[in-house]
mmCIF file of C-alpha atoms in Angstrom:
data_model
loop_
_atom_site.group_PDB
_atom_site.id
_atom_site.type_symbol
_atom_site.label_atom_id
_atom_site.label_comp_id
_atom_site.label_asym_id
_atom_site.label_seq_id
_atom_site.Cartn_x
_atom_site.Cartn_y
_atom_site.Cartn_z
ATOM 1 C CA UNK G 1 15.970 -6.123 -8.731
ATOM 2 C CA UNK G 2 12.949 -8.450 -9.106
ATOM 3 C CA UNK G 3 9.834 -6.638 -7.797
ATOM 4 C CA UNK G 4 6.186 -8.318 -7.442
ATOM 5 C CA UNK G 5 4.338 -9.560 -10.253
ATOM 6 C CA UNK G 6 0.412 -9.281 -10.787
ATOM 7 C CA UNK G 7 -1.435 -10.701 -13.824
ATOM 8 C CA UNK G 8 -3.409 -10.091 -15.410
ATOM 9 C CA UNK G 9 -2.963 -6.053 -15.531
ATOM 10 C CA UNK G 10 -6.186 -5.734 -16.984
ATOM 11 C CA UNK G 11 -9.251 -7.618 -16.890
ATOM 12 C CA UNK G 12 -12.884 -6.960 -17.906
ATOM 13 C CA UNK G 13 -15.762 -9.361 -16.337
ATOM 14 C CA UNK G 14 -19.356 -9.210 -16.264
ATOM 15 C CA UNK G 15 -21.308 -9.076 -13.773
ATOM 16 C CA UNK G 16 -22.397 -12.813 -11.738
ATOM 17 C CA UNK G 17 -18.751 -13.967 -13.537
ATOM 18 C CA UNK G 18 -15.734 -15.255 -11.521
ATOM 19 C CA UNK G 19 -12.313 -14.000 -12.015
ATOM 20 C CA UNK G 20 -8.784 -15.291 -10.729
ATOM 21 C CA UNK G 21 -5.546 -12.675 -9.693
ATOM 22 C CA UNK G 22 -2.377 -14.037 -9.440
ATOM 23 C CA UNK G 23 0.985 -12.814 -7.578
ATOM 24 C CA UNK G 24 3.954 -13.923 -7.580
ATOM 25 C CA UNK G 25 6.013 -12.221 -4.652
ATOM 26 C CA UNK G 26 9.675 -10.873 -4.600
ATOM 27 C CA UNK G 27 11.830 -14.196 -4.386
ATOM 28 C CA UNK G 28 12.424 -15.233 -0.967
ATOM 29 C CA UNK G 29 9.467 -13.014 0.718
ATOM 30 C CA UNK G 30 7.577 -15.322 2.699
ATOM 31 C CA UNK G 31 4.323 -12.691 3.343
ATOM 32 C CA UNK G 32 1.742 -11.730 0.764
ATOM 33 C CA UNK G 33 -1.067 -9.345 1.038
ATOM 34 C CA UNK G 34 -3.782 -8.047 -0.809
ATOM 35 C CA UNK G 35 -5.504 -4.853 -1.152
ATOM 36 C CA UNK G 36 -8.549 -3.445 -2.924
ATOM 37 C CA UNK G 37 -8.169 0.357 -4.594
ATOM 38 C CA UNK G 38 -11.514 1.824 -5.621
ATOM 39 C CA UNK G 39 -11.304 4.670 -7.712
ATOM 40 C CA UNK G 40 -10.351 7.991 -5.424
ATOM 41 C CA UNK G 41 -9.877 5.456 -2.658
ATOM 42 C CA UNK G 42 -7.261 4.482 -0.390
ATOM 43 C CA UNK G 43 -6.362 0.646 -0.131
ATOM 44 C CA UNK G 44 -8.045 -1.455 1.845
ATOM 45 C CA UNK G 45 -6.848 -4.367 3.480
ATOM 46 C CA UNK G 46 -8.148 -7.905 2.484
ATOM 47 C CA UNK G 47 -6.344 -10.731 3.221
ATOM 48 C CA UNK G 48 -2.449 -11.800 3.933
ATOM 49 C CA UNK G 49 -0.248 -14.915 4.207
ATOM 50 C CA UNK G 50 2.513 -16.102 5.708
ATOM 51 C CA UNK G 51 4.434 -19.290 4.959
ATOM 52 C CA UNK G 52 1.033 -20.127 2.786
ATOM 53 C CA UNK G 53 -0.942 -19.662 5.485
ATOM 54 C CA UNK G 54 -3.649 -17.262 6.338
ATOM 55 C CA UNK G 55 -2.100 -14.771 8.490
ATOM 56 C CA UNK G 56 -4.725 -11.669 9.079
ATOM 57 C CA UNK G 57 -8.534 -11.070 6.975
ATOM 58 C CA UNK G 58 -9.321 -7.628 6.388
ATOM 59 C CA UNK G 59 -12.825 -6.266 4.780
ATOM 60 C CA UNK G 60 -12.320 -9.169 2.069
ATOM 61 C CA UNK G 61 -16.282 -10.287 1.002
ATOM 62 C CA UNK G 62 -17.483 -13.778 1.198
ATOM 63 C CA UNK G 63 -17.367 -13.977 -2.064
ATOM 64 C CA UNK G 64 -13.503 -13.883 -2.686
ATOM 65 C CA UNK G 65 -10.780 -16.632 -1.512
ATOM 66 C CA UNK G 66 -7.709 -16.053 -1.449
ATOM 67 C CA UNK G 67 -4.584 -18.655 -1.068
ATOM 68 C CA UNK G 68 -1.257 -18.898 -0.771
ATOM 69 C CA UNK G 69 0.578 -22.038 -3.172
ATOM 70 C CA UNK G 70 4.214 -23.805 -2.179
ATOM 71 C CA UNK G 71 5.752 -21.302 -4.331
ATOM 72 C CA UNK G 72 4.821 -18.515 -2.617
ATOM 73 C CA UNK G 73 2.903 -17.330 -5.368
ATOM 74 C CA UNK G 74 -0.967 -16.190 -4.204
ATOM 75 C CA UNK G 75 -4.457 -16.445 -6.045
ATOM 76 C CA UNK G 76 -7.139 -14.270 -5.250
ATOM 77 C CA UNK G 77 -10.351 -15.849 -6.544
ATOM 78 C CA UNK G 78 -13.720 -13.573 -6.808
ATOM 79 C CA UNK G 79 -17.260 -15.165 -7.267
ATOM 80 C CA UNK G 80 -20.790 -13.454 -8.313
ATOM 81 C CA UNK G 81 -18.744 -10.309 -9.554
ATOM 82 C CA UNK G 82 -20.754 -6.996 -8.631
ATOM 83 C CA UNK G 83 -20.371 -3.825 -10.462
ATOM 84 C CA UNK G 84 -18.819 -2.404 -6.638
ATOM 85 C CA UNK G 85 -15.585 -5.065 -7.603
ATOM 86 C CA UNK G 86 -14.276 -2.496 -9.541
ATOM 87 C CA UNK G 87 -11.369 -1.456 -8.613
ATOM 88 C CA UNK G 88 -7.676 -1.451 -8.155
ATOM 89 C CA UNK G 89 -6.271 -4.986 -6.789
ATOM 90 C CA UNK G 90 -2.439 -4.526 -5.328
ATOM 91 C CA UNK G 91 -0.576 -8.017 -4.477
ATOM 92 C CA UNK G 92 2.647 -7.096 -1.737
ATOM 93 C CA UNK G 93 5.082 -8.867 -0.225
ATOM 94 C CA UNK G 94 7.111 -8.464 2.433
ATOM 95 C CA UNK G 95 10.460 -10.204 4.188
ATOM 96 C CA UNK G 96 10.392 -7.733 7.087
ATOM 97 C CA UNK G 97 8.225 -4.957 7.632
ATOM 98 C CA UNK G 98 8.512 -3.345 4.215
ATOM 99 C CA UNK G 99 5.722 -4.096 1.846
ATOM 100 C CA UNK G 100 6.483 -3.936 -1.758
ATOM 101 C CA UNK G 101 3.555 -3.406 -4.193
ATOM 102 C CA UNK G 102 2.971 -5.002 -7.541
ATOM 103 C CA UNK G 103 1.896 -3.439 -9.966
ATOM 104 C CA UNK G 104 -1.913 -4.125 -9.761
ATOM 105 C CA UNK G 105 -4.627 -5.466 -11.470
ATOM 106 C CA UNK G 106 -7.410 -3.259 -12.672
ATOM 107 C CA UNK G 107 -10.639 -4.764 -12.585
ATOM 108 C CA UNK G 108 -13.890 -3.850 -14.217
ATOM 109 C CA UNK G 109 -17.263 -5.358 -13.959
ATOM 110 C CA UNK G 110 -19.701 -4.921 -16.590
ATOM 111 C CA UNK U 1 -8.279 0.769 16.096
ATOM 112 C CA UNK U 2 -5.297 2.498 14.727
ATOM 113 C CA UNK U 3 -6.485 5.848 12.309
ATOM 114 C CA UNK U 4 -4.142 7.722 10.066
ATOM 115 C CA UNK U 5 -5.220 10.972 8.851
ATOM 116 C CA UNK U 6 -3.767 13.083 5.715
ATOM 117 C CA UNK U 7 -5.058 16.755 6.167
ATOM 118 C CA UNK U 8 -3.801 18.062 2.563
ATOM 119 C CA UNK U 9 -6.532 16.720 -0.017
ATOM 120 C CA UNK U 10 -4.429 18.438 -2.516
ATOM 121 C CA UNK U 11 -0.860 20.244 -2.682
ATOM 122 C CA UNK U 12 1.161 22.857 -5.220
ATOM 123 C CA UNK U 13 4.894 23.077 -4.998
ATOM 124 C CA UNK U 14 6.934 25.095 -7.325
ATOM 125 C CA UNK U 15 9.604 23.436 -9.231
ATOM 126 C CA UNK U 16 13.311 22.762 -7.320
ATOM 127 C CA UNK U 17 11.476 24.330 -3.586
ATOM 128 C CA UNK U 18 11.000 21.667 -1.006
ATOM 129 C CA UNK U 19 7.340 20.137 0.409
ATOM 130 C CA UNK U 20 6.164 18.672 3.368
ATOM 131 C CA UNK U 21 3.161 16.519 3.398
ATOM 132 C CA UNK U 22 0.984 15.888 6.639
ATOM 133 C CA UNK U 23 0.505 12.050 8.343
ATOM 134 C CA UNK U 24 -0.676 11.897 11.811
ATOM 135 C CA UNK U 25 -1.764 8.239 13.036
ATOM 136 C CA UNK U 26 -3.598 7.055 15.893
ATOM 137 C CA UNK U 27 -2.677 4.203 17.974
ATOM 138 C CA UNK U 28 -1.997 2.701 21.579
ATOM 139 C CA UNK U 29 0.211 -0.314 20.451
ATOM 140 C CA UNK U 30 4.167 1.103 20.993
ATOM 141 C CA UNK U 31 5.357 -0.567 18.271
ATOM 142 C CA UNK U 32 4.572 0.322 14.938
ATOM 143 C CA UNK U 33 6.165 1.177 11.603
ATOM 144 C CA UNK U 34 4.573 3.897 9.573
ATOM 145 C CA UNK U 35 5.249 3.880 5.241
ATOM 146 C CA UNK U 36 4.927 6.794 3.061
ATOM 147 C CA UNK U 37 3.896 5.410 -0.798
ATOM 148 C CA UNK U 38 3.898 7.708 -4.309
ATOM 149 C CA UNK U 39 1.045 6.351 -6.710
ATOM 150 C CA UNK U 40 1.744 8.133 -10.226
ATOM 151 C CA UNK U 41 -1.477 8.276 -12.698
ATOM 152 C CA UNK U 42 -0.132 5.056 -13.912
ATOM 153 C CA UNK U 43 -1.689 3.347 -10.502
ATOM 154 C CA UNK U 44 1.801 1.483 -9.183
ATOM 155 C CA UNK U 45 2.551 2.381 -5.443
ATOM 156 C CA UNK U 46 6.174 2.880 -5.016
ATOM 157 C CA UNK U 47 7.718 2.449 -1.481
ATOM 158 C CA UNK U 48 9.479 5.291 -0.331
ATOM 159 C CA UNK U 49 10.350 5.700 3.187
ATOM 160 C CA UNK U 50 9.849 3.781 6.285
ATOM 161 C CA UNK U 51 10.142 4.618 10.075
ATOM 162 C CA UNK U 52 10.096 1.936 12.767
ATOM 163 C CA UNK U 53 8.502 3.535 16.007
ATOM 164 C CA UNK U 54 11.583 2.467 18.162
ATOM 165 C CA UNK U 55 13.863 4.301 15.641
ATOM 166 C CA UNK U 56 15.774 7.137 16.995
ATOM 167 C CA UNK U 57 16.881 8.915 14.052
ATOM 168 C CA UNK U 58 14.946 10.099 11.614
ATOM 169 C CA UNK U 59 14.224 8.320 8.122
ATOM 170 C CA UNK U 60 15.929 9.610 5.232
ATOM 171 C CA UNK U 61 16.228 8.239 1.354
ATOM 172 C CA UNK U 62 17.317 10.404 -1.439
ATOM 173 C CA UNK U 63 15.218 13.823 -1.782
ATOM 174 C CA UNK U 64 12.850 12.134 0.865
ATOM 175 C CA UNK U 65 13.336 12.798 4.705
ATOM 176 C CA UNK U 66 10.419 11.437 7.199
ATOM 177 C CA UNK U 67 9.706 14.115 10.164
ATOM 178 C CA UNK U 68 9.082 11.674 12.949
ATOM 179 C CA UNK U 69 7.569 13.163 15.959
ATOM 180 C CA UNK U 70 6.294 10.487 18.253
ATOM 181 C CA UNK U 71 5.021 12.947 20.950
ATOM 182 C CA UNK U 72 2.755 14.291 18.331
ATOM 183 C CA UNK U 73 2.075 11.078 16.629
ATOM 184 C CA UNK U 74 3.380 12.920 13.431
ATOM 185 C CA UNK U 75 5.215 11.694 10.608
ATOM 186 C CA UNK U 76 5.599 13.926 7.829
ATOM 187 C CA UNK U 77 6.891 13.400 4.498
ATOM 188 C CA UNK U 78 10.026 16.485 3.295
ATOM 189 C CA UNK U 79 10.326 16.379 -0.709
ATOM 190 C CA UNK U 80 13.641 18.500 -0.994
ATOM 191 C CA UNK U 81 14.033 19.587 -4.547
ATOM 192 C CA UNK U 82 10.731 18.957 -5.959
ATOM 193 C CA UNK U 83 10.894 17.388 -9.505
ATOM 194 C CA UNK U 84 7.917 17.372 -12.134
ATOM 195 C CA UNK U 85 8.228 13.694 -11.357
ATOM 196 C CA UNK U 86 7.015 14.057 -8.160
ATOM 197 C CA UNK U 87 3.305 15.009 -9.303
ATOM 198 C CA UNK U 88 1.582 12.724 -7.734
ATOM 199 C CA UNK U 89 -0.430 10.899 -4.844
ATOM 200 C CA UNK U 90 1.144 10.474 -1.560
ATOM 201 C CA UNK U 91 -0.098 8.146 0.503
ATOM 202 C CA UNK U 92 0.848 7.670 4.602
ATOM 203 C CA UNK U 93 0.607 4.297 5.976
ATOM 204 C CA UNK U 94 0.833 2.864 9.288
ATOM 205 C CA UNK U 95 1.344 -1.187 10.528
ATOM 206 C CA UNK U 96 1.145 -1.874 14.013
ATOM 207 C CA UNK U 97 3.015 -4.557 15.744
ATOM 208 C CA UNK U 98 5.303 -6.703 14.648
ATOM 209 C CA UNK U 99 4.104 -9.940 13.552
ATOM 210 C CA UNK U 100 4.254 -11.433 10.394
ATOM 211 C CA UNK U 101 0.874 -10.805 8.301
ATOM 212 C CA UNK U 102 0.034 -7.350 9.834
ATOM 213 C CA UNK U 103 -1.894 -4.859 7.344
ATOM 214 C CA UNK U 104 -1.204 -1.572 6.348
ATOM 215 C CA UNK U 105 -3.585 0.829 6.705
ATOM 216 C CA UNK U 106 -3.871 4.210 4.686
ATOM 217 C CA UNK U 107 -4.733 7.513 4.584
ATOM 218 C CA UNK U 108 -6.552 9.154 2.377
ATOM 219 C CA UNK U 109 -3.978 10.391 0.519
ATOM 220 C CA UNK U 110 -2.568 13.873 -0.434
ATOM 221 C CA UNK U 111 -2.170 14.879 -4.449
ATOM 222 C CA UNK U 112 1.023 16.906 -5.019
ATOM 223 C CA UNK U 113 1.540 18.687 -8.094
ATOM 224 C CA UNK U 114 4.749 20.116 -8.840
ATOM 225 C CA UNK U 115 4.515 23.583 -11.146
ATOM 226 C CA UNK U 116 7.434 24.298 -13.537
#
């Protein structure tokens, strides 16, 4: 079965750069969400959609966007990276209550 | 604000013996749905079980049974058969409500590690 898709898996920014996630949900799920991982953290909440619009804002900086295209498929855009940006970024999707994670994007700032 | 709280840091099992792994959550809305997740080292989180709050029975998938006790605001996570596989971190996670958008929120997470 299709599951979520995150790129890029891996990304390495320096500090005061910008960097773009991308998700593409499980076909026909009409809510995404993101969440932040630091290391030996739980995830945190930042920001979902539903039918490409902004549904619920968690602890998500003002330094990060986040939107949701006609396809379903989300960006998460981060500004003035700080070292404290590193971390785990999960995209989910949901029909119903389920969530379904991708498989992340590790970020690190330099 | 809703709270969910995983007492167990950090867990042994023995190879083939069943685990249970602690999740009690906080919260004055009556419906609710709480998630248990499995993160490997690799960093995925794999959805495991779910229980909606108006559910009767309990949830069950596989080797993995939720122990829902709503009195208690406890819903524990039974491994039956514990597999090497299963080292990992568990993580208990609770929505509330039921509108479209709603966040999860986590605990902290319990590390099980399964000795052969």
């Amino acid at each position: 079965a299709a599951g979520v898709i995150q790129s890029p898996r891996h990304l390495i920014k320096e500090k005061r750069e910008t960097a773009t996630l991308k998700c593409y949900p499980i076909p026909r799920h009409d809510t995404v969400y993101w969440y932040q991982q630091g290391p030996g953290q739980d995830p945190q909440f930042l920001i979902s959609f539903y039918e490409k619009m902004q549904s619920d804002k968690g602890s998500i900086p003002d330094r990060f966007s986040a939107q949701q295209f006609s396809d379903y498929h989300s960006e998460l855009n981060m500004s003035s990276l700080e070292l404290g940006d590193s971390a785990l970024y999960f995209c989910a999707s949901s029909l119903a209550d389920e969530q379904y994670f991708g498989p992340g994007t590790r970020l690190t700032v330099t | 604000a809703q709270k969910i709280t995983q007492t167990q840091p950090g867990m042994f099992v023995q190879e083939k013996e069943a685990v249970t792994l602690d999740c009690t959550y906080d919260t004055s809305d009556p419906s609710y749905g709480l998630f248990w997740y499995k993160q490997p080292s690799s960093g995925e989180m794999i959805f495991l079980i779910y229980q909606g709050s108006y559910d009767q029975q309990n949830a069950t998938e596989g080797r993995y049974s939720l122990n829902f006790q709503k009195a208690r605001k406890s819903a524990n996570l039974v491994i039956s058969a514990s597999q090497l596989g299963d080292s990992a971190m568990y993580f208990c996670a609770i929505l509330i409500g039921d509108n479209a958008g709603n966040m999860l929120t986590f605990g902290g997470g319990t590390r099980l590690m399964v000795k052969p």
